[in-house]
PDB file of C-alpha atoms and ligand atoms in Angstrom:
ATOM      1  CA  UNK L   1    -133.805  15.762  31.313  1.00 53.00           C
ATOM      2  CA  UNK L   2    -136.213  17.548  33.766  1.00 57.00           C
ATOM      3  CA  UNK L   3    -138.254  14.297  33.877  1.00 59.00           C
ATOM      4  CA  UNK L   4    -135.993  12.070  34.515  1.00 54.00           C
ATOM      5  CA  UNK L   5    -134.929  14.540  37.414  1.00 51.00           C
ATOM      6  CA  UNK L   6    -138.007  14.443  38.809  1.00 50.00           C
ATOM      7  CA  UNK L   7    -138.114  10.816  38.379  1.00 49.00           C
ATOM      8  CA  UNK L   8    -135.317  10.367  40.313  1.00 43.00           C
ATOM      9  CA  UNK L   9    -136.881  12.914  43.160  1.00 49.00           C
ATOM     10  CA  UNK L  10    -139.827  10.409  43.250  1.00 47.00           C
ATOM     11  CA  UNK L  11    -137.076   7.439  43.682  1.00 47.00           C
ATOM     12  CA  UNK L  12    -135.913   8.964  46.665  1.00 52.00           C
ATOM     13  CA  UNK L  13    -139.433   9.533  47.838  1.00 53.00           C
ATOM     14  CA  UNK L  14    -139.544   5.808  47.902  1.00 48.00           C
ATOM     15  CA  UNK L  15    -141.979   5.078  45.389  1.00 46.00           C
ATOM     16  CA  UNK L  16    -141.904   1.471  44.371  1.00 46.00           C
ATOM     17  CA  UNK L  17    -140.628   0.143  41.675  1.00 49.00           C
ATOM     18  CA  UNK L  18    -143.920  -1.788  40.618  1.00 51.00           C
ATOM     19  CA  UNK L  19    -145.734   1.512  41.047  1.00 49.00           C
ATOM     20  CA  UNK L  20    -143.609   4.117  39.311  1.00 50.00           C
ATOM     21  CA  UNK L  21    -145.244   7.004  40.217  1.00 49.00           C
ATOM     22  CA  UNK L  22    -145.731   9.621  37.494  1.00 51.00           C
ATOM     23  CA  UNK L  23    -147.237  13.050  39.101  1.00 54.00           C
ATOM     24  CA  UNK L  24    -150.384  12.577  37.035  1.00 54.00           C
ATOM     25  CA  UNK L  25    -150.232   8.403  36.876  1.00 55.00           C
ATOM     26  CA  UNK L  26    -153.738   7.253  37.492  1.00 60.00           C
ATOM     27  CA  UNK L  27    -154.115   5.357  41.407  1.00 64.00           C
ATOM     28  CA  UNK L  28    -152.732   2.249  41.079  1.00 73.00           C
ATOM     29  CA  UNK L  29    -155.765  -0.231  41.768  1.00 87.00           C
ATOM     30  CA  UNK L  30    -156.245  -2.034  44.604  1.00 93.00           C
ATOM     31  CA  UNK L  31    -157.746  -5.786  44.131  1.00 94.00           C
ATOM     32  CA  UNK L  32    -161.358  -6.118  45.106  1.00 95.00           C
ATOM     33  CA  UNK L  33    -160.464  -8.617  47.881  1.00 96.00           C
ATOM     34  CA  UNK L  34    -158.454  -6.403  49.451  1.00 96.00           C
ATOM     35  CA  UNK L  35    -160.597  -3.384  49.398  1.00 96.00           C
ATOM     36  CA  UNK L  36    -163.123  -5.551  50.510  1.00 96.00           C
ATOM     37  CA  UNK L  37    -161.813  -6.392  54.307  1.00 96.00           C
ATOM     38  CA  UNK L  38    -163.153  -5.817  57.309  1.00 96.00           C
ATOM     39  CA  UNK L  39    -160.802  -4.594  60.339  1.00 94.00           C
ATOM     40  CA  UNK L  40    -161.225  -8.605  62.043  1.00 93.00           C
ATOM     41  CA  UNK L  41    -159.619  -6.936  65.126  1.00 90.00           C
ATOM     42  CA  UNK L  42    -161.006  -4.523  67.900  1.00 88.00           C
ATOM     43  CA  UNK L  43    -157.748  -2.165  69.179  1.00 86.00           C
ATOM     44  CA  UNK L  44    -157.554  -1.844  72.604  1.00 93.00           C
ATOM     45  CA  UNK L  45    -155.988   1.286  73.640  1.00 95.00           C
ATOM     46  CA  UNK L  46    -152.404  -0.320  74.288  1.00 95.00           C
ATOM     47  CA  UNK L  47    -152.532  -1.111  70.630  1.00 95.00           C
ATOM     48  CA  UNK L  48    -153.955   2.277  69.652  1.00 96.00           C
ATOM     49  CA  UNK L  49    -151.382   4.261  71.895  1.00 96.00           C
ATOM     50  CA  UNK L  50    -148.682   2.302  70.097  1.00 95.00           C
ATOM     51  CA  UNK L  51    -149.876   2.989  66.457  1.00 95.00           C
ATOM     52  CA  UNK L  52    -150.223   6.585  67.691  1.00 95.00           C
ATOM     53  CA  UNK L  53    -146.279   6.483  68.583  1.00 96.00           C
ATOM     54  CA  UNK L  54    -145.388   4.566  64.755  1.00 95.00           C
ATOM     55  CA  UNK L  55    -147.934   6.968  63.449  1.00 97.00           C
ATOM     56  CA  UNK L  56    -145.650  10.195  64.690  1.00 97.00           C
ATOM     57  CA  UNK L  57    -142.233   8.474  63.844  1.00 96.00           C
ATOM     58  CA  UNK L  58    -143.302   7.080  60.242  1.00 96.00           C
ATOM     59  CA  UNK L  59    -146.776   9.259  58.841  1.00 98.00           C
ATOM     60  CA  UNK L  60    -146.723  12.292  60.838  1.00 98.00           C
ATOM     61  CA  UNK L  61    -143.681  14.200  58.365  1.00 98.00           C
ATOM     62  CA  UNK L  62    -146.249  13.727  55.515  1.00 98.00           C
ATOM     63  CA  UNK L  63    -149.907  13.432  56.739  1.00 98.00           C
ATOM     64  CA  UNK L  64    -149.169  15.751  59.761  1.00 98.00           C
ATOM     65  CA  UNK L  65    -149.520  15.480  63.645  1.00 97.00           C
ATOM     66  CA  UNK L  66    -153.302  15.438  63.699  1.00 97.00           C
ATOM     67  CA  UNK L  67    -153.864  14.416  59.953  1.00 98.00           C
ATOM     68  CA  UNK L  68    -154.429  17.229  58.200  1.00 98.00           C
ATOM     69  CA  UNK L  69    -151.735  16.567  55.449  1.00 98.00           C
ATOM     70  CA  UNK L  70    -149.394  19.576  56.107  1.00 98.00           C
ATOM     71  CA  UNK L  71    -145.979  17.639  57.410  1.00 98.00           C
ATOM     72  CA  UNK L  72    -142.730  18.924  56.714  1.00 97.00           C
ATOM     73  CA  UNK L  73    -142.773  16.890  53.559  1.00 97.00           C
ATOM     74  CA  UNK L  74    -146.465  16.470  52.922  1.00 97.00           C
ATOM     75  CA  UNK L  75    -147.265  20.363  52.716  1.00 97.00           C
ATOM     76  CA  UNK L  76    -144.965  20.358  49.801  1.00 96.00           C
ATOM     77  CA  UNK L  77    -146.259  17.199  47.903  1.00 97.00           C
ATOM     78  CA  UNK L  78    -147.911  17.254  44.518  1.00 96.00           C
ATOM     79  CA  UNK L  79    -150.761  16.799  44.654  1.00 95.00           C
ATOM     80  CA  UNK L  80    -151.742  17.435  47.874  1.00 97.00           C
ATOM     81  CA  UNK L  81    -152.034  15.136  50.466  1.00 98.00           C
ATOM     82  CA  UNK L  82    -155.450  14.667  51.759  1.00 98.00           C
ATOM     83  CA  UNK L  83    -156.789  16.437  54.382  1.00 98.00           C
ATOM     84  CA  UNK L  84    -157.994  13.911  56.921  1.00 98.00           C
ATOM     85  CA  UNK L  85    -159.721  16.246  59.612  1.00 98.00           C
ATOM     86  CA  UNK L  86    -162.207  16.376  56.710  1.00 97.00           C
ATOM     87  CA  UNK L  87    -164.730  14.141  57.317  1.00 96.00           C
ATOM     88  CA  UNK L  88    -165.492  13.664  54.019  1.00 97.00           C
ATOM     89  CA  UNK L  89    -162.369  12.932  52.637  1.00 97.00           C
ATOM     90  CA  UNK L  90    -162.036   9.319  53.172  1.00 97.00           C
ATOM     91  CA  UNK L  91    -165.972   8.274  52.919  1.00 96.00           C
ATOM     92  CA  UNK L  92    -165.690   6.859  49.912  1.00 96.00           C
ATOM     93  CA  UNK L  93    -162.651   4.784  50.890  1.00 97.00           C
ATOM     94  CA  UNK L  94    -163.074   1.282  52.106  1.00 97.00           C
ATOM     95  CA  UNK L  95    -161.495   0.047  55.654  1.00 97.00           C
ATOM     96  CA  UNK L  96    -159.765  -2.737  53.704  1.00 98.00           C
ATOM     97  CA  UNK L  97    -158.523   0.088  50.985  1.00 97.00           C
ATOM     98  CA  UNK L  98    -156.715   1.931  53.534  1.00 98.00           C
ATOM     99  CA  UNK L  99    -155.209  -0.743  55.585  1.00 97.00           C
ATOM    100  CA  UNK L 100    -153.803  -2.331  52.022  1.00 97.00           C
ATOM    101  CA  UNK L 101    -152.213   1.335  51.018  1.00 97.00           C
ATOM    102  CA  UNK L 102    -150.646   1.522  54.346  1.00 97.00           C
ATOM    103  CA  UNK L 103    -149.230  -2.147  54.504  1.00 97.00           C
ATOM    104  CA  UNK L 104    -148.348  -1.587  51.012  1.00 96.00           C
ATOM    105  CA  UNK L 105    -147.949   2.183  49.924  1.00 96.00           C
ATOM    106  CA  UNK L 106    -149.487   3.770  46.913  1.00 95.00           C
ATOM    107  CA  UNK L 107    -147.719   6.387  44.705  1.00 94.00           C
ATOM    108  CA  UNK L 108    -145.079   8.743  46.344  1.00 95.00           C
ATOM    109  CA  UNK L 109    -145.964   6.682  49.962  1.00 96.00           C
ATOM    110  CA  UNK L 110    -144.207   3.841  50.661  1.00 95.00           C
ATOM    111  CA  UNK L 111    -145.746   1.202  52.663  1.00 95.00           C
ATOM    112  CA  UNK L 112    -144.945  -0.495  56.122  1.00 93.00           C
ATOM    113  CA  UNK L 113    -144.972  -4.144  54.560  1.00 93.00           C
ATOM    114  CA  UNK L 114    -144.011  -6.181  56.571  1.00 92.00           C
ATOM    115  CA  UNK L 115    -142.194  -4.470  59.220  1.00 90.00           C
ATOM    116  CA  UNK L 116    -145.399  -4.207  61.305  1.00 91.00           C
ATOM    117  CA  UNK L 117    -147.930  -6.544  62.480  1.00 93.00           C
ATOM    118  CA  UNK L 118    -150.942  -7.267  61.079  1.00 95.00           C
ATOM    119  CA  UNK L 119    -153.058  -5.820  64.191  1.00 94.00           C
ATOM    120  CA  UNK L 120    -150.989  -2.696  64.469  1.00 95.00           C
ATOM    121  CA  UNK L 121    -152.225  -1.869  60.473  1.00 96.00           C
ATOM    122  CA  UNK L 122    -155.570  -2.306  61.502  1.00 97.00           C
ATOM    123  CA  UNK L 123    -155.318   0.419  64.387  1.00 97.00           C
ATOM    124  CA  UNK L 124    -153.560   2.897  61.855  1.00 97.00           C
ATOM    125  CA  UNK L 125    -156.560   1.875  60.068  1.00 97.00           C
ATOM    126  CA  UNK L 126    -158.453   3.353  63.147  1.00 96.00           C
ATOM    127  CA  UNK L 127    -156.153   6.517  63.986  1.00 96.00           C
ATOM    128  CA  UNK L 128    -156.365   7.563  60.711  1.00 98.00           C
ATOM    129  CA  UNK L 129    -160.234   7.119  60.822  1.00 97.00           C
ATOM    130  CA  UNK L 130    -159.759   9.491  63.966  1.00 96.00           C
ATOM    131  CA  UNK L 131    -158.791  12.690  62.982  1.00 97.00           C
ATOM    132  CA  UNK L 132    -161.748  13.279  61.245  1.00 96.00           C
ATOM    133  CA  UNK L 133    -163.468  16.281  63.224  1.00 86.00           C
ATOM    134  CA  UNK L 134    -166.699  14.961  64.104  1.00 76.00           C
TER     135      UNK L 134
HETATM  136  C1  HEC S   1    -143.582  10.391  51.934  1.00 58.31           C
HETATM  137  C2  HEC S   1    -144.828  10.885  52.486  1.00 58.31           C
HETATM  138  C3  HEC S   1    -145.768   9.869  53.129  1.00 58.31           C
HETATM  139  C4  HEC S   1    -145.549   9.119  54.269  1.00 58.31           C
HETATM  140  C5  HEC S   1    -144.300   9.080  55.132  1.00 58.31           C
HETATM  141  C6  HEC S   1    -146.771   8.393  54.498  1.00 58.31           C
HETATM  142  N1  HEC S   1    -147.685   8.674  53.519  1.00 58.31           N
HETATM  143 FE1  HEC S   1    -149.592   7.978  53.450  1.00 58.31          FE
HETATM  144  N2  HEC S   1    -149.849   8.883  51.641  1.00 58.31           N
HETATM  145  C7  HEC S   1    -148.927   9.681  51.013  1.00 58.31           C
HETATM  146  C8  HEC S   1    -149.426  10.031  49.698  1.00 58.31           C
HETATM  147  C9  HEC S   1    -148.720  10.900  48.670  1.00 58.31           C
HETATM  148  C10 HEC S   1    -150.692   9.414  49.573  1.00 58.31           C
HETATM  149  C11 HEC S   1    -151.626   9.437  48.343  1.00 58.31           C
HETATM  150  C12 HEC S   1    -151.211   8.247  47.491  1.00 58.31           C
HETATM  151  C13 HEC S   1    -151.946   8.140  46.173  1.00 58.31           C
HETATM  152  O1  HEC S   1    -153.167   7.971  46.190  1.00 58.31           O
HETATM  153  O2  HEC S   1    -151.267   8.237  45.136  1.00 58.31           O
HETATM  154  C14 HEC S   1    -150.934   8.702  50.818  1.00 58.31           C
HETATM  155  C15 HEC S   1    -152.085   7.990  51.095  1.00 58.31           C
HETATM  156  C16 HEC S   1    -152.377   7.405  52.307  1.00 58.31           C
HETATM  157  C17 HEC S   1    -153.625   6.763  52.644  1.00 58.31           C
HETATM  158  C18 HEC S   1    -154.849   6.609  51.723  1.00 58.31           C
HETATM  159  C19 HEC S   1    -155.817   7.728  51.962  1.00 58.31           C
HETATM  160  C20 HEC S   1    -155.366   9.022  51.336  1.00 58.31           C
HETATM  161  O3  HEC S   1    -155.264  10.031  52.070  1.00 58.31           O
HETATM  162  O4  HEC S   1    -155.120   9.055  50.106  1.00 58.31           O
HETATM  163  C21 HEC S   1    -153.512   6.326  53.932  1.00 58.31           C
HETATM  164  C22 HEC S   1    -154.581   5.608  54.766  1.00 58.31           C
HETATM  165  C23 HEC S   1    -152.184   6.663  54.383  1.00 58.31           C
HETATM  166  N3  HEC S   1    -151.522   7.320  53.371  1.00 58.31           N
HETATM  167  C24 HEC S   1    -151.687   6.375  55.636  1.00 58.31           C
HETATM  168  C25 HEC S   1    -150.345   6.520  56.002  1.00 58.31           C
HETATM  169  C26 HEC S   1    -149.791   5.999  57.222  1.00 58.31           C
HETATM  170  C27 HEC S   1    -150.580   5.292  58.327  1.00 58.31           C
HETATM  171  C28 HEC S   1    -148.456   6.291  57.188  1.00 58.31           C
HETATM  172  C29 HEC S   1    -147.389   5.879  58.188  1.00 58.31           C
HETATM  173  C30 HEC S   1    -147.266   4.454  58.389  1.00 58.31           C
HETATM  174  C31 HEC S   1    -148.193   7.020  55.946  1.00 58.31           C
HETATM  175  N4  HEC S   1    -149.363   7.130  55.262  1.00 58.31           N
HETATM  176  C32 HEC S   1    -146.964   7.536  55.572  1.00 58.31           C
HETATM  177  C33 HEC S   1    -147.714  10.090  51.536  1.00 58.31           C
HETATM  178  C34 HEC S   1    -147.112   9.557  52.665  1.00 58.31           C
END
């Protein structure tokens, strides 16, 4: 009964269907062609500046303001969201990786599919690159 109440929590978290997302479920894996992109586009700052604004309407509440993991909802996620200021938390994750869990979620995150263009993925891509203190 408990796990099927937490289950349920996930739902409503928006986990996928195809990727029902068990608190200790391994990663789902991400195809080797995807992973294996390149960003083919150079964001110029009107692009970045409006990735910035999706960024604080649709990531911010979990991966916080400047990417540290502690939104409202992301402080209280198991496990804990990833700490992006940290330079070394995404270095062994590939460009293509990142834009393909962001286009199409992973886990408890659901994914922007569709809903945003191709370009505008690859400067989230960017932004989220950015918070890492340098
Ligand atoms: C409901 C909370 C939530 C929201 C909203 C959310 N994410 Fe995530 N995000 C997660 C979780 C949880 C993970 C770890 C998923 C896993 O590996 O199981 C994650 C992983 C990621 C990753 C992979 C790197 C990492 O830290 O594991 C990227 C990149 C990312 N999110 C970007 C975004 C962007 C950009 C947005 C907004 C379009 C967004 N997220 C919205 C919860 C969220």
């Amino acid at each position: 009964m408990k796990s099927f109440l937490l289950f349920c929590s996930l739902l409503m978290l928006g986990a996928s269907p195809q990727q029902p997302a068990a608190p200790d479920a391994a990663p789902a894996k991400i195809p080797a062609a995807d992973a294996a992109m390149v960003n083919p586009t150079k964001p110029n700052p009107l692009v970045m500046a409006h990735a910035k604004k999706m960024y604080g309407y649709d990531c911010a509440v979990c991966h916080g303001a400047n990417g540290n993991g502690k939104g409202d909802v992301g402080a209280g996620m198991t496990p804990p969201l990833k700490d992006w200021t940290d330079p070394a938390a995404l270095k062994d994750m590939t460009d293509g990786e990142l834009f393909y869990i962001i286009k199409n979620g992973r886990g408890q995150m659901t994914g922007e599919g569709d809903r945003v263009k191709t370009e505008d993925l690859w400067a989230m891509v960017v932004m989220v690159r950015g918070f890492a203190k340098k």
